[in-house]
Amino acid sequence: GNSVTQMEGPVTLSEEAFLTINCTYTATGYPSLFWYVQYPGEGLQLLLKATKADDKGSNKGFEATYRKETTSFHLEKGSVQVSDSAVYFCALRITSGTYKYIFGTGTRLKVLA
Amino acid sequence: DSGVTQTPKHLITATGQRVTLRCSPRSGDLSVYWYQQSLDQGLQFLIQYYNGEERAKGNILERFSAQQFPDLHSELNLSSLELGDSALYFCASDPGGNTGELFFGEGSRLTVL
């Protein structure tokens, strides 16, 4: 079946540290891949996306590359800030009669000053 | 502001009761998705509607039902509530298209006592 697996949190980093949150997926066909972010008390919002293999999505210093050969879409940021503290969700979208979105379980990131 | 409106923001009720959560999608979006976010479960897909018709069902309990009205707003009805139904319920809308993304409301937090 279709699924998304992401690393468990929480992840605690010091400000300016390098961030990697791993995400792998299983899907039939050619899914689009997304990272969503949920700040405290808010709904999820799109952080970045990639729609085909080898595409790199980027936003706010975050990056992720669609790797078909390893079925991965790892999220990276070179220097995290306290304001990046949030829960990050990896997700895929497949087309199966309708658009179907499947989310990972989320990874909580806490950045310390 | 995502453009997706959910009411109520908070709801406290007792076991055995019934509640209705309401969602208004972004203007022009025909698809509405409902998700449940529990502390230990991540984001679980419940159900999707497109232009008034049910399109996909996820892990939605028989005690739960939903509908989408001609004006495209949607309601999620939860009945015979149990303690375990306490969660954040998110609605999202999808503009469709090849690179579409989900736009989430701020959620309705349900507490069952």
mmCIF file of C-alpha atoms in Angstrom:
data_model
loop_
_atom_site.group_PDB
_atom_site.id
_atom_site.type_symbol
_atom_site.label_atom_id
_atom_site.label_comp_id
_atom_site.label_asym_id
_atom_site.label_seq_id
_atom_site.Cartn_x
_atom_site.Cartn_y
_atom_site.Cartn_z
ATOM 1 C CA GLY A 1 0.000 0.000 0.000
ATOM 2 C CA ASN A 2 0.887 3.665 0.056
ATOM 3 C CA SER A 3 2.616 4.988 3.142
ATOM 4 C CA VAL A 4 5.001 7.574 4.535
ATOM 5 C CA THR A 5 7.568 6.884 7.226
ATOM 6 C CA GLN A 6 9.416 9.674 8.967
ATOM 7 C CA MET A 7 11.826 9.712 11.835
ATOM 8 C CA GLU A 8 10.381 9.874 15.282
ATOM 9 C CA GLY A 9 10.890 12.903 17.385
ATOM 10 C CA PRO A 10 11.304 14.915 19.275
ATOM 11 C CA VAL A 11 14.428 16.351 17.727
ATOM 12 C CA THR A 12 16.185 18.904 19.897
ATOM 13 C CA LEU A 13 18.872 21.124 18.388
ATOM 14 C CA SER A 14 20.783 24.213 19.323
ATOM 15 C CA GLU A 15 20.297 27.352 17.264
ATOM 16 C CA GLU A 16 22.402 27.367 14.060
ATOM 17 C CA ALA A 17 22.713 23.574 14.047
ATOM 18 C CA PHE A 18 22.153 21.510 10.901
ATOM 19 C CA LEU A 19 18.804 19.789 10.589
ATOM 20 C CA THR A 20 17.860 16.589 8.823
ATOM 21 C CA ILE A 21 14.471 14.932 9.164
ATOM 22 C CA ASN A 22 14.286 11.664 7.278
ATOM 23 C CA CYS A 23 11.267 10.681 5.217
ATOM 24 C CA THR A 24 10.767 7.628 3.051
ATOM 25 C CA TYR A 25 7.685 6.596 1.157
ATOM 26 C CA THR A 26 5.992 3.683 -0.511
ATOM 27 C CA ALA A 27 3.659 4.472 -3.364
ATOM 28 C CA THR A 28 2.317 3.163 -6.609
ATOM 29 C CA GLY A 29 2.820 5.385 -9.587
ATOM 30 C CA TYR A 30 4.468 8.769 -9.367
ATOM 31 C CA PRO A 31 3.440 10.686 -6.279
ATOM 32 C CA SER A 32 3.989 14.326 -5.519
ATOM 33 C CA LEU A 33 5.847 14.862 -2.256
ATOM 34 C CA PHE A 34 5.351 17.546 0.361
ATOM 35 C CA TRP A 35 6.633 18.815 3.654
ATOM 36 C CA TYR A 36 4.084 20.548 5.842
ATOM 37 C CA VAL A 37 4.819 22.441 9.041
ATOM 38 C CA GLN A 38 2.553 22.942 12.036
ATOM 39 C CA TYR A 39 3.439 25.762 14.407
ATOM 40 C CA PRO A 40 2.005 25.637 17.931
ATOM 41 C CA GLY A 41 -1.716 26.274 17.983
ATOM 42 C CA GLU A 42 -2.035 26.430 14.210
ATOM 43 C CA GLY A 43 -3.084 24.239 11.319
ATOM 44 C CA LEU A 44 -0.656 22.646 8.920
ATOM 45 C CA GLN A 45 0.797 24.774 6.169
ATOM 46 C CA LEU A 46 2.802 23.811 3.152
ATOM 47 C CA LEU A 47 6.544 24.270 3.549
ATOM 48 C CA LEU A 48 7.798 22.893 0.247
ATOM 49 C CA LYS A 49 6.940 20.405 -2.453
ATOM 50 C CA ALA A 50 8.357 18.405 -5.350
ATOM 51 C CA THR A 51 6.305 16.874 -8.099
ATOM 52 C CA LYS A 52 8.755 14.623 -9.933
ATOM 53 C CA ALA A 53 11.970 12.715 -9.447
ATOM 54 C CA ASP A 54 15.108 14.803 -8.840
ATOM 55 C CA ASP A 55 13.084 17.948 -8.204
ATOM 56 C CA LYS A 56 14.275 19.990 -5.246
ATOM 57 C CA GLY A 57 11.740 21.879 -3.193
ATOM 58 C CA SER A 58 12.946 24.801 -1.103
ATOM 59 C CA ASN A 59 11.475 27.480 1.118
ATOM 60 C CA LYS A 60 12.634 29.538 4.105
ATOM 61 C CA GLY A 61 16.061 27.888 4.017
ATOM 62 C CA PHE A 62 14.596 24.370 4.052
ATOM 63 C CA GLU A 63 15.280 21.959 1.193
ATOM 64 C CA ALA A 64 14.229 18.473 0.175
ATOM 65 C CA THR A 65 15.042 16.486 -2.961
ATOM 66 C CA TYR A 66 12.725 13.904 -4.499
ATOM 67 C CA ARG A 67 14.840 10.754 -4.724
ATOM 68 C CA LYS A 68 13.002 8.055 -6.628
ATOM 69 C CA GLU A 69 15.833 5.533 -6.407
ATOM 70 C CA THR A 70 15.794 5.606 -2.617
ATOM 71 C CA THR A 71 12.100 6.596 -2.291
ATOM 72 C CA SER A 72 13.102 9.399 0.031
ATOM 73 C CA PHE A 73 12.362 13.084 0.565
ATOM 74 C CA HIS A 74 14.554 14.140 3.489
ATOM 75 C CA LEU A 75 14.119 17.634 4.879
ATOM 76 C CA GLU A 76 17.279 19.672 5.548
ATOM 77 C CA LYS A 77 18.189 23.100 6.795
ATOM 78 C CA GLY A 78 21.693 24.369 7.232
ATOM 79 C CA SER A 79 21.134 26.585 10.270
ATOM 80 C CA VAL A 80 17.990 26.303 12.351
ATOM 81 C CA GLN A 81 16.455 29.107 14.379
ATOM 82 C CA VAL A 82 14.309 29.065 17.489
ATOM 83 C CA SER A 83 11.391 30.125 15.292
ATOM 84 C CA ASP A 84 11.688 26.819 13.373
ATOM 85 C CA SER A 85 10.388 24.952 16.411
ATOM 86 C CA ALA A 86 7.311 23.139 15.135
ATOM 87 C CA VAL A 87 6.025 19.757 14.008
ATOM 88 C CA TYR A 88 7.039 18.731 10.500
ATOM 89 C CA PHE A 89 4.963 16.333 8.412
ATOM 90 C CA CYS A 90 6.110 14.534 5.301
ATOM 91 C CA ALA A 91 3.304 13.703 2.889
ATOM 92 C CA LEU A 92 2.650 12.259 -0.524
ATOM 93 C CA ARG A 93 -0.174 12.775 -2.969
ATOM 94 C CA ILE A 94 -1.301 10.100 -5.377
ATOM 95 C CA THR A 95 -4.009 10.103 -7.971
ATOM 96 C CA SER A 96 -6.375 7.188 -7.621
ATOM 97 C CA GLY A 97 -9.692 8.324 -8.992
ATOM 98 C CA THR A 98 -9.222 11.360 -6.801
ATOM 99 C CA TYR A 99 -6.279 13.023 -5.104
ATOM 100 C CA LYS A 100 -5.271 11.124 -1.996
ATOM 101 C CA TYR A 101 -2.918 12.633 0.559
ATOM 102 C CA ILE A 102 -1.031 10.431 2.996
ATOM 103 C CA PHE A 103 0.842 11.958 5.897
ATOM 104 C CA GLY A 104 3.627 10.696 8.083
ATOM 105 C CA THR A 105 3.218 10.796 11.839
ATOM 106 C CA GLY A 106 5.063 14.084 12.205
ATOM 107 C CA THR A 107 8.403 14.985 13.784
ATOM 108 C CA ARG A 108 8.528 17.544 16.530
ATOM 109 C CA LEU A 109 11.519 19.899 16.336
ATOM 110 C CA LYS A 110 12.622 21.989 19.278
ATOM 111 C CA VAL A 111 15.371 24.533 18.763
ATOM 112 C CA LEU A 112 17.103 25.929 21.819
ATOM 113 C CA ALA A 113 18.655 29.389 21.978
ATOM 114 C CA ASP B 1 -4.658 32.894 6.890
ATOM 115 C CA SER B 2 -5.244 29.799 4.754
ATOM 116 C CA GLY B 3 -8.756 30.824 3.746
ATOM 117 C CA VAL B 4 -10.257 27.695 5.305
ATOM 118 C CA THR B 5 -12.585 28.408 8.215
ATOM 119 C CA GLN B 6 -13.467 25.939 10.926
ATOM 120 C CA THR B 7 -15.941 26.306 13.761
ATOM 121 C CA PRO B 8 -16.026 25.901 16.663
ATOM 122 C CA LYS B 9 -12.378 26.295 17.637
ATOM 123 C CA HIS B 10 -12.894 24.539 20.944
ATOM 124 C CA LEU B 11 -15.610 22.214 22.135
ATOM 125 C CA ILE B 12 -16.014 20.407 25.443
ATOM 126 C CA THR B 13 -18.700 17.788 25.811
ATOM 127 C CA ALA B 14 -19.546 14.600 27.649
ATOM 128 C CA THR B 15 -19.370 10.975 26.648
ATOM 129 C CA GLY B 16 -22.378 9.774 24.710
ATOM 130 C CA GLN B 17 -23.103 13.193 23.241
ATOM 131 C CA ARG B 18 -23.146 14.300 19.599
ATOM 132 C CA VAL B 19 -21.347 17.268 18.059
ATOM 133 C CA THR B 20 -21.099 18.874 14.645
ATOM 134 C CA LEU B 21 -17.951 20.479 13.304
ATOM 135 C CA ARG B 22 -18.197 22.889 10.419
ATOM 136 C CA CYS B 23 -15.752 23.757 7.664
ATOM 137 C CA SER B 24 -15.842 26.357 4.914
ATOM 138 C CA PRO B 25 -13.232 25.708 2.208
ATOM 139 C CA ARG B 26 -11.293 28.361 0.329
ATOM 140 C CA SER B 27 -13.291 30.180 -2.262
ATOM 141 C CA GLY B 28 -13.321 28.116 -5.432
ATOM 142 C CA ASP B 29 -11.996 24.901 -3.893
ATOM 143 C CA LEU B 30 -14.326 21.985 -4.524
ATOM 144 C CA SER B 31 -12.577 19.344 -2.404
ATOM 145 C CA VAL B 32 -12.789 19.095 1.358
ATOM 146 C CA TYR B 33 -10.800 16.671 3.463
ATOM 147 C CA TRP B 34 -11.265 15.862 7.134
ATOM 148 C CA TYR B 35 -8.384 14.723 9.346
ATOM 149 C CA GLN B 36 -8.143 13.732 12.972
ATOM 150 C CA GLN B 37 -4.997 14.552 14.929
ATOM 151 C CA SER B 38 -4.590 12.729 18.213
ATOM 152 C CA LEU B 39 -1.591 13.040 20.484
ATOM 153 C CA ASP B 40 -0.251 9.603 19.748
ATOM 154 C CA GLN B 41 -1.662 9.006 16.273
ATOM 155 C CA GLY B 42 -0.393 11.751 14.040
ATOM 156 C CA LEU B 43 -2.678 12.917 11.265
ATOM 157 C CA GLN B 44 -5.343 10.403 10.289
ATOM 158 C CA PHE B 45 -7.399 10.833 7.139
ATOM 159 C CA LEU B 46 -11.126 10.505 7.767
ATOM 160 C CA ILE B 47 -13.036 11.380 4.623
ATOM 161 C CA GLN B 48 -12.980 13.456 1.444
ATOM 162 C CA TYR B 49 -15.740 15.205 -0.481
ATOM 163 C CA TYR B 50 -15.660 16.709 -3.925
ATOM 164 C CA ASN B 51 -18.398 19.056 -5.054
ATOM 165 C CA GLY B 52 -20.933 17.496 -2.741
ATOM 166 C CA GLU B 53 -20.048 13.865 -3.315
ATOM 167 C CA GLU B 54 -18.066 11.527 -1.131
ATOM 168 C CA ARG B 55 -14.824 10.626 -2.907
ATOM 169 C CA ALA B 56 -12.711 8.700 -0.442
ATOM 170 C CA LYS B 57 -12.994 7.225 3.005
ATOM 171 C CA GLY B 58 -10.198 6.641 5.443
ATOM 172 C CA ASN B 59 -10.220 5.532 9.034
ATOM 173 C CA ILE B 60 -13.596 6.991 9.836
ATOM 174 C CA LEU B 61 -15.648 5.310 12.538
ATOM 175 C CA GLU B 62 -19.260 4.348 11.909
ATOM 176 C CA ARG B 63 -20.245 6.764 14.691
ATOM 177 C CA PHE B 64 -18.886 9.579 12.519
ATOM 178 C CA SER B 65 -20.468 10.941 9.373
ATOM 179 C CA ALA B 66 -19.935 13.897 7.106
ATOM 180 C CA GLN B 67 -21.495 15.727 4.226
ATOM 181 C CA GLN B 68 -20.739 18.563 1.874
ATOM 182 C CA PHE B 69 -23.506 20.993 1.041
ATOM 183 C CA PRO B 70 -24.312 22.786 -2.261
ATOM 184 C CA ASP B 71 -22.493 25.906 -1.046
ATOM 185 C CA LEU B 72 -19.454 23.591 -0.550
ATOM 186 C CA HIS B 73 -19.201 23.926 3.202
ATOM 187 C CA SER B 74 -18.853 20.628 5.002
ATOM 188 C CA GLU B 75 -19.921 19.260 8.350
ATOM 189 C CA LEU B 76 -18.450 16.398 10.335
ATOM 190 C CA ASN B 77 -20.875 14.790 12.752
ATOM 191 C CA LEU B 78 -19.515 12.818 15.689
ATOM 192 C CA SER B 79 -21.985 10.826 17.762
ATOM 193 C CA SER B 80 -21.963 8.564 20.820
ATOM 194 C CA LEU B 81 -18.761 10.279 21.779
ATOM 195 C CA GLU B 82 -16.088 8.424 23.706
ATOM 196 C CA LEU B 83 -13.087 9.697 25.639
ATOM 197 C CA GLY B 84 -10.832 8.517 22.838
ATOM 198 C CA ASP B 85 -12.513 10.846 20.372
ATOM 199 C CA SER B 86 -10.815 13.780 22.047
ATOM 200 C CA ALA B 87 -8.578 15.219 19.346
ATOM 201 C CA LEU B 88 -7.971 18.064 16.947
ATOM 202 C CA TYR B 89 -10.120 17.787 13.850
ATOM 203 C CA PHE B 90 -8.766 19.530 10.793
ATOM 204 C CA CYS B 91 -10.486 20.393 7.593
ATOM 205 C CA ALA B 92 -8.483 21.093 4.453
ATOM 206 C CA SER B 93 -9.379 22.141 0.941
ATOM 207 C CA ASP B 94 -7.611 21.347 -2.285
ATOM 208 C CA PRO B 95 -7.579 23.567 -5.356
ATOM 209 C CA GLY B 96 -6.711 20.552 -7.485
ATOM 210 C CA GLY B 97 -4.486 20.764 -10.514
ATOM 211 C CA ASN B 98 -1.221 19.013 -11.128
ATOM 212 C CA THR B 99 0.687 20.701 -8.332
ATOM 213 C CA GLY B 100 -2.151 21.210 -5.913
ATOM 214 C CA GLU B 101 -1.640 21.348 -2.188
ATOM 215 C CA LEU B 102 -3.851 21.180 0.834
ATOM 216 C CA PHE B 103 -4.873 24.311 2.705
ATOM 217 C CA PHE B 104 -5.707 23.595 6.321
ATOM 218 C CA GLY B 105 -8.011 25.320 8.725
ATOM 219 C CA GLU B 106 -6.906 25.999 12.274
ATOM 220 C CA GLY B 107 -8.771 22.986 13.562
ATOM 221 C CA SER B 108 -11.519 22.245 16.044
ATOM 222 C CA ARG B 109 -10.289 20.925 19.356
ATOM 223 C CA LEU B 110 -12.753 18.463 20.816
ATOM 224 C CA THR B 111 -12.499 17.413 24.448
ATOM 225 C CA VAL B 112 -14.751 14.604 25.633
ATOM 226 C CA LEU B 113 -15.076 14.340 29.409
#
